CSV table of C-alpha atoms and ligand atoms in Angstrom, one decimal:
chain,number,residue,atom,x,y,z
E,1,UNK,CA,19.2,-24.4,10.4
E,2,UNK,CA,17.4,-21.9,8.0
E,3,UNK,CA,14.8,-19.5,9.2
E,4,UNK,CA,12.5,-17.6,6.6
E,5,UNK,CA,12.1,-14.2,8.3
E,6,UNK,CA,12.7,-11.9,5.4
E,7,UNK,CA,12.9,-12.4,1.7
E,8,UNK,CA,16.7,-11.9,1.7
E,9,UNK,CA,17.1,-15.0,3.8
E,10,UNK,CA,17.3,-17.1,0.6
E,11,UNK,CA,19.4,-16.8,-2.5
E,12,UNK,CA,18.4,-16.5,-5.9
E,13,UNK,CA,19.5,-20.1,-6.5
E,14,UNK,CA,17.2,-21.3,-3.5
E,15,UNK,CA,14.1,-19.3,-5.1
E,16,UNK,CA,14.8,-21.0,-8.5
E,17,UNK,CA,14.9,-24.4,-6.8
E,18,UNK,CA,11.6,-23.5,-4.7
E,19,UNK,CA,9.7,-22.2,-7.7
E,20,UNK,CA,10.4,-25.5,-9.7
E,21,UNK,CA,9.5,-27.6,-6.6
E,22,UNK,CA,6.4,-25.4,-6.1
E,23,UNK,CA,5.2,-26.3,-9.6
E,24,UNK,CA,5.9,-30.1,-9.2
E,25,UNK,CA,3.9,-30.0,-5.8
E,26,UNK,CA,1.2,-27.9,-7.2
E,27,UNK,CA,0.8,-30.4,-10.3
E,28,UNK,CA,0.7,-33.3,-7.7
E,29,UNK,CA,-2.0,-31.7,-5.7
E,30,UNK,CA,-4.0,-31.0,-8.8
E,31,UNK,CA,-3.6,-34.8,-9.7
E,32,UNK,CA,-4.6,-36.0,-6.4
E,33,UNK,CA,-1.2,-37.6,-5.9
E,34,UNK,CA,-0.1,-38.2,-2.5
E,35,UNK,CA,2.9,-36.1,-1.4
E,36,UNK,CA,3.8,-36.8,2.2
E,37,UNK,CA,7.4,-35.8,2.9
E,38,UNK,CA,6.6,-34.4,6.4
E,39,UNK,CA,4.9,-37.2,8.2
E,40,UNK,CA,5.1,-36.9,11.9
E,41,UNK,CA,6.4,-33.4,11.7
E,42,UNK,CA,4.3,-30.7,13.4
E,43,UNK,CA,3.9,-26.9,12.6
E,44,UNK,CA,3.1,-24.3,15.1
E,45,UNK,CA,1.2,-21.4,13.7
E,46,UNK,CA,1.2,-18.2,15.9
E,47,UNK,CA,-1.1,-15.5,15.1
E,48,UNK,CA,-1.0,-12.2,17.0
E,49,UNK,CA,-3.0,-10.6,14.0
E,50,UNK,CA,-5.9,-11.7,11.9
E,51,UNK,CA,-5.6,-14.0,8.9
E,52,UNK,CA,-7.6,-16.0,6.3
E,53,UNK,CA,-5.1,-17.0,3.6
E,54,UNK,CA,-2.0,-17.4,5.8
E,55,UNK,CA,-3.9,-19.6,8.4
E,56,UNK,CA,-5.7,-21.8,5.6
E,57,UNK,CA,-2.6,-22.3,3.4
E,58,UNK,CA,-0.4,-23.2,6.1
E,59,UNK,CA,-2.7,-25.5,7.9
E,60,UNK,CA,-4.1,-27.3,4.9
E,61,UNK,CA,-0.5,-27.2,3.4
E,62,UNK,CA,0.9,-29.0,6.5
E,63,UNK,CA,-1.7,-31.7,6.4
E,64,UNK,CA,-1.2,-32.3,2.6
E,65,UNK,CA,2.4,-32.7,3.3
E,66,UNK,CA,1.6,-35.6,5.8
E,67,UNK,CA,2.2,-33.4,8.8
E,68,UNK,CA,0.0,-31.8,11.6
E,69,UNK,CA,-0.4,-28.3,12.9
E,70,UNK,CA,-1.0,-26.4,16.3
E,71,UNK,CA,-2.7,-23.2,16.1
E,72,UNK,CA,-1.9,-20.5,18.8
E,73,UNK,CA,-3.3,-16.9,19.1
E,74,UNK,CA,-2.4,-14.1,21.4
E,75,UNK,CA,-5.8,-14.4,23.0
E,76,UNK,CA,-5.6,-18.1,23.8
E,77,UNK,CA,-2.1,-18.6,24.8
E,78,UNK,CA,0.2,-17.2,27.5
E,79,UNK,CA,1.8,-14.9,24.6
E,80,UNK,CA,-1.3,-12.7,25.6
E,81,UNK,CA,-0.4,-12.6,29.2
E,82,UNK,CA,3.3,-11.3,28.6
E,83,UNK,CA,5.0,-14.5,28.8
E,84,UNK,CA,8.6,-13.2,27.2
E,85,UNK,CA,8.7,-14.3,23.4
E,86,UNK,CA,12.3,-15.8,24.1
E,87,UNK,CA,10.6,-18.2,26.7
E,88,UNK,CA,7.8,-19.0,24.4
E,89,UNK,CA,10.3,-19.9,21.5
E,90,UNK,CA,12.3,-22.0,23.9
E,91,UNK,CA,9.3,-24.0,24.9
E,92,UNK,CA,7.5,-24.2,21.6
E,93,UNK,CA,10.5,-25.1,19.5
E,94,UNK,CA,11.1,-28.1,21.8
E,95,UNK,CA,7.8,-29.6,21.0
E,96,UNK,CA,7.2,-28.8,17.3
E,97,UNK,CA,9.6,-29.0,14.1
E,98,UNK,CA,8.7,-25.7,12.3
E,99,UNK,CA,7.0,-22.5,13.6
E,100,UNK,CA,5.1,-19.9,11.4
E,101,UNK,CA,4.6,-16.5,13.2
E,102,UNK,CA,2.4,-13.5,12.1
E,103,UNK,CA,3.0,-10.6,14.6
E,104,UNK,CA,4.0,-6.9,14.9
E,105,UNK,CA,7.5,-5.8,15.0
E,106,UNK,CA,10.3,-7.8,13.1
E,107,UNK,CA,12.3,-7.6,16.2
E,108,UNK,CA,9.7,-9.9,17.9
E,109,UNK,CA,10.0,-12.6,15.2
E,110,UNK,CA,13.8,-12.2,15.2
E,111,UNK,CA,14.0,-12.7,19.0
E,112,UNK,CA,11.8,-15.8,18.6
E,113,UNK,CA,14.3,-17.2,15.9
E,114,UNK,CA,17.3,-16.6,17.9
E,115,UNK,CA,15.6,-18.6,20.7
E,116,UNK,CA,14.4,-21.4,18.5
E,117,UNK,CA,15.6,-24.9,18.0
E,118,UNK,CA,13.5,-25.2,14.8
E,119,UNK,CA,13.2,-23.1,11.5
E,120,UNK,CA,10.8,-20.0,12.0
E,121,UNK,CA,8.9,-18.6,9.1
E,122,UNK,CA,7.6,-15.2,8.9
E,123,UNK,CA,3.8,-15.1,8.3
E,124,UNK,CA,3.6,-11.3,8.0
E,125,UNK,CA,5.1,-8.6,10.4
E,126,UNK,CA,4.8,-4.8,10.2
E,127,UNK,CA,8.0,-4.8,8.1
E,128,UNK,CA,8.0,-7.8,5.8
E,129,UNK,CA,5.5,-10.3,4.3
E,130,UNK,CA,8.0,-12.7,2.4
E,131,UNK,CA,5.6,-15.7,1.9
E,132,UNK,CA,3.2,-13.4,-0.2
E,133,UNK,CA,6.1,-12.2,-2.4
E,134,UNK,CA,7.1,-15.9,-2.9
E,135,UNK,CA,3.3,-16.7,-4.1
E,136,UNK,CA,3.2,-13.5,-6.1
E,137,UNK,CA,6.4,-14.3,-7.9
E,138,UNK,CA,5.4,-17.8,-8.5
E,139,UNK,CA,2.2,-16.7,-10.0
E,140,UNK,CA,4.0,-14.3,-12.4
E,141,UNK,CA,6.4,-17.1,-13.4
E,142,UNK,CA,3.3,-19.3,-14.1
E,143,UNK,CA,1.8,-16.8,-16.3
E,144,UNK,CA,4.9,-15.4,-18.2
E,145,UNK,CA,7.9,-17.7,-17.5
E,146,UNK,CA,9.2,-21.4,-17.7
E,147,UNK,CA,9.3,-23.8,-14.8
E,148,UNK,CA,12.7,-24.9,-15.9
E,149,UNK,CA,14.3,-21.4,-15.8
E,150,UNK,CA,11.9,-19.7,-13.3
E,151,UNK,CA,13.9,-16.6,-12.7
E,152,UNK,CA,14.5,-15.6,-16.3
E,153,UNK,CA,11.0,-14.0,-16.9
E,154,UNK,CA,11.6,-11.7,-14.1
E,155,UNK,CA,14.8,-10.1,-15.4
E,156,UNK,CA,14.3,-6.5,-16.2
E,157,UNK,CA,10.8,-6.5,-15.5
E,158,UNK,CA,8.9,-3.5,-14.1
E,159,UNK,CA,6.4,-3.9,-11.2
E,160,UNK,CA,4.3,-1.0,-10.3
E,161,UNK,CA,3.6,-0.5,-6.6
E,162,UNK,CA,0.7,1.9,-6.1
E,163,UNK,CA,-0.2,2.6,-2.3
E,164,UNK,CA,1.3,2.3,1.2
E,165,UNK,CA,5.1,2.1,1.7
E,166,UNK,CA,4.3,-1.2,4.0
E,167,UNK,CA,5.4,-4.5,4.5
E,168,UNK,CA,4.4,-5.8,1.1
E,169,UNK,CA,6.3,-2.8,-0.6
E,170,UNK,CA,9.3,-3.4,1.6
E,171,UNK,CA,9.2,-7.1,0.7
E,172,UNK,CA,9.0,-6.1,-3.0
E,173,UNK,CA,12.1,-4.0,-2.9
E,174,UNK,CA,14.1,-6.9,-1.4
E,175,UNK,CA,12.9,-9.3,-4.2
E,176,UNK,CA,13.4,-6.9,-7.0
E,177,UNK,CA,17.2,-6.3,-5.4
E,178,UNK,CA,18.0,-10.1,-5.4
E,179,UNK,CA,16.2,-11.0,-8.5
E,180,UNK,CA,16.8,-8.3,-11.0
E,181,UNK,CA,13.5,-6.5,-11.7
E,182,UNK,CA,12.7,-3.0,-10.9
E,183,UNK,CA,9.8,-1.6,-8.6
E,184,UNK,CA,8.2,1.6,-9.7
E,185,UNK,CA,6.8,3.0,-6.3
E,186,UNK,CA,4.2,5.6,-6.0
E,187,UNK,CA,2.8,6.4,-2.5
E,188,UNK,CA,1.1,9.4,-1.0
E,189,UNK,CA,3.4,11.7,0.9
E,190,UNK,CA,3.8,10.7,4.5
E,191,UNK,CA,3.4,7.0,3.6
E,192,UNK,CA,6.7,6.5,1.5
E,193,UNK,CA,8.9,3.4,1.6
E,194,UNK,CA,11.9,3.6,3.8
E,195,UNK,CA,14.8,1.6,1.7
E,196,UNK,CA,16.7,1.4,4.9
E,197,UNK,CA,14.1,-1.1,6.2
E,198,UNK,CA,14.5,-3.4,3.2
E,199,UNK,CA,18.2,-3.2,3.7
E,200,UNK,CA,18.9,-3.1,-0.2
E,201,UNK,CA,22.4,-3.7,-1.7
E,202,UNK,CA,21.7,-0.6,-4.0
E,203,UNK,CA,19.0,1.7,-4.9
E,204,UNK,CA,18.8,0.6,-8.6
E,205,UNK,CA,16.1,-1.8,-8.0
E,206,UNK,CA,13.4,0.8,-7.6
E,207,UNK,CA,12.2,4.4,-8.9
E,208,UNK,CA,10.0,6.6,-7.0
E,209,UNK,CA,7.0,8.4,-8.7
E,210,UNK,CA,4.7,11.1,-7.2
E,211,UNK,CA,2.0,10.3,-9.8
E,212,UNK,CA,0.8,6.7,-9.7
E,213,UNK,CA,-0.1,7.0,-13.4
E,214,UNK,CA,3.6,7.4,-14.1
E,215,UNK,CA,4.6,4.5,-11.9
E,216,UNK,CA,2.2,2.4,-14.0
E,217,UNK,CA,3.5,3.5,-17.4
E,218,UNK,CA,5.0,0.3,-19.3
E,219,UNK,CA,4.8,-2.0,-16.0
E,220,UNK,CA,4.6,-5.7,-16.5
E,221,UNK,CA,2.6,-6.0,-13.3
E,222,UNK,CA,0.7,-3.5,-11.3
E,223,UNK,CA,0.0,-4.3,-7.6
E,224,UNK,CA,-1.4,-2.6,-4.5
E,225,UNK,CA,-2.5,-3.4,-0.9
E,226,UNK,CA,-5.0,-2.0,1.5
E,227,UNK,CA,-4.6,1.6,2.5
E,228,UNK,CA,-4.6,0.6,6.2
E,229,UNK,CA,-2.4,-2.3,7.3
E,230,UNK,CA,-3.3,-4.2,10.5
E,231,UNK,CA,-2.0,-2.5,13.6
E,232,UNK,CA,-2.5,1.0,12.0
E,233,UNK,CA,-6.2,1.0,12.3
E,234,UNK,CA,-6.3,4.4,14.5
E,235,UNK,CA,-5.0,5.9,11.2
E,236,UNK,CA,-7.9,4.7,8.9
E,237,UNK,CA,-9.8,8.1,8.3
E,238,UNK,CA,-6.5,10.2,7.9
E,239,UNK,CA,-5.4,7.5,5.4
E,240,UNK,CA,-8.6,7.3,3.4
E,241,UNK,CA,-8.1,11.0,2.5
E,242,UNK,CA,-4.3,10.8,1.9
E,243,UNK,CA,-4.8,7.8,-0.3
E,244,UNK,CA,-7.8,8.7,-2.4
E,245,UNK,CA,-5.8,9.3,-5.6
E,246,UNK,CA,-4.0,5.8,-5.3
E,247,UNK,CA,-6.8,3.6,-6.3
E,248,UNK,CA,-5.8,1.2,-9.2
E,249,UNK,CA,-8.4,1.7,-11.9
E,250,UNK,CA,-8.6,1.1,-15.7
E,251,UNK,CA,-6.8,4.2,-16.5
E,252,UNK,CA,-3.7,3.1,-14.6
E,253,UNK,CA,-3.9,-0.4,-16.2
E,254,UNK,CA,-4.3,1.0,-19.6
E,255,UNK,CA,-1.0,2.7,-19.4
E,256,UNK,CA,0.6,-0.4,-18.4
E,257,UNK,CA,1.9,-3.0,-20.9
E,258,UNK,CA,-1.1,-4.5,-22.8
E,259,UNK,CA,-0.5,-7.9,-21.0
E,260,UNK,CA,0.3,-6.2,-17.7
E,261,UNK,CA,-1.1,-8.5,-14.6
E,262,UNK,CA,-2.8,-7.1,-11.6
E,263,UNK,CA,-2.2,-8.6,-8.1
E,264,UNK,CA,-3.2,-8.0,-4.8
E,265,UNK,CA,-2.2,-10.0,-1.6
E,266,UNK,CA,-6.0,-9.7,-0.5
E,267,UNK,CA,-8.1,-8.9,1.6
E,268,UNK,CA,-9.2,-6.2,-0.9
E,269,UNK,CA,-11.5,-3.1,-0.6
E,270,UNK,CA,-13.1,-2.4,-3.8
E,271,UNK,CA,-13.6,1.2,-4.3
E,272,UNK,CA,-10.6,1.9,-2.2
E,273,UNK,CA,-7.2,0.8,-3.3
E,274,UNK,CA,-8.7,-0.9,-6.5
E,275,UNK,CA,-11.8,-0.8,-8.5
E,276,UNK,CA,-14.1,-3.8,-8.8
E,277,UNK,CA,-13.4,-3.3,-12.7
E,278,UNK,CA,-9.7,-4.2,-12.2
E,279,UNK,CA,-9.7,-6.7,-9.5
E,280,UNK,CA,-12.6,-8.6,-11.1
E,281,UNK,CA,-11.4,-8.0,-14.5
E,282,UNK,CA,-9.4,-9.9,-17.1
E,283,UNK,CA,-5.9,-8.7,-16.2
E,284,UNK,CA,-6.3,-9.8,-12.4
E,285,UNK,CA,-4.8,-13.1,-11.2
E,286,UNK,CA,-5.6,-12.5,-7.6
E,287,UNK,CA,-7.3,-15.8,-7.1
E,288,UNK,CA,-4.3,-17.8,-8.4
E,289,UNK,CA,-2.2,-15.6,-6.4
E,290,UNK,CA,-4.0,-16.6,-3.2
E,291,UNK,CA,-4.2,-20.2,-4.0
E,292,UNK,CA,-0.4,-20.3,-4.9
E,293,UNK,CA,0.2,-19.4,-1.2
E,294,UNK,CA,-0.4,-22.9,-0.4
E,295,UNK,CA,1.9,-24.4,-3.0
E,296,UNK,CA,4.9,-22.2,-2.5
E,297,UNK,CA,4.5,-22.7,1.3
E,298,UNK,CA,4.4,-26.3,0.9
E,299,UNK,CA,7.8,-26.2,-1.0
E,300,UNK,CA,9.2,-23.8,1.6
E,301,UNK,CA,8.2,-26.0,4.5
E,302,UNK,CA,9.8,-29.2,2.8
E,303,UNK,CA,13.0,-27.2,2.1
E,304,UNK,CA,13.4,-25.8,5.6
E,305,UNK,CA,13.1,-29.2,7.2
E,306,UNK,CA,14.6,-31.7,4.5
E,307,UNK,CA,16.5,-29.6,2.0
E,308,UNK,CA,16.6,-30.1,-1.5
E,309,UNK,CA,14.7,-33.3,-2.8
Q,401,CP,N1,-2.6,-12.2,2.1
Q,401,CP,C1,-2.7,-12.6,3.3
Q,401,CP,O1,-1.5,-12.7,3.9
Q,401,CP,O2,-3.8,-12.8,3.6
Q,401,CP,P1,-4.4,-13.1,5.3
Q,401,CP,O3,-4.3,-11.8,6.0
Q,401,CP,O4,-5.8,-13.5,5.0
Q,401,CP,O5,-3.5,-14.3,5.7
Q,402,NVA,N1,-0.3,-4.9,4.4
Q,402,NVA,C1,-1.5,-5.8,4.9
Q,402,NVA,C2,-1.4,-6.9,4.3
Q,402,NVA,C3,-2.4,-7.9,4.7
Q,402,NVA,C4,-2.2,-9.3,4.1
Q,402,NVA,C5,-1.3,-5.8,6.5
Q,402,NVA,O1,-0.1,-5.9,7.1
Q,402,NVA,O2,-2.4,-5.7,6.9
């Protein structure tokens, strides 16, 4: 049994399969062709933090695969009344085939997985957001690569990360380490990445830049995220001041490669981490990126339950 708790839980070879499979599943969806490999299977989705994309993409995706879903939040389940995570895992995993969790610490999802009889998927923790990077890479491959050799177009590419050293940044580092590209990271001081969290095999997969303009120089992809992640709302005002120079604007896009893409996992705050001109501009692929969450997660759920098809 496989869990998907962080990006490193799958190999490069498994990613190559998943990207090809996601392309096929997306094609079927666009052609109104039925694809029901998960009939009679149930996904439990547990949300301890808010969500739009993760909820809709997993829920719609599971129904499209022929399965069904159960939606739980902290407020409407015993999770909010301190039932131990281990007990919740033992009970929930006797009744469903697959579990997706969005929570705070990675330790919590790890404990759930340890006590689960079924595969567990990370739908975002404070440390990682692997499903989002899965979608981001698939979006890059769609734009720049070939479905038959999906990983090839990533080799040697530069991804500029502008902003917080957060769950998205950590997951980009893991992906770069595994799939052979480089992340140029620029964060305000006090909000740096911690490579130990990502658990990298080497530090060759990233370079740190004080100046976000330098991080964007020659990049194939420029990407950012909210200044304040969920769970850190108390730091909002301090972060607004610290991050003021880390707004992705046309000056940053202009020093990147002429065909550089812009991505953002969303939700976005125009005028904070990105200007409206950039996110709504011609280099932005944020809507494909959001839609692709559903296609890659359908491939992931099918793979975790049924293996290669
Ligand atoms: N990108 C993402 O995970 O969005 P939601 O918070 O809306 O799920
Ligand atoms: N880093 C953000 C991503 C939201 C999808 C957060 O954790 O809130």
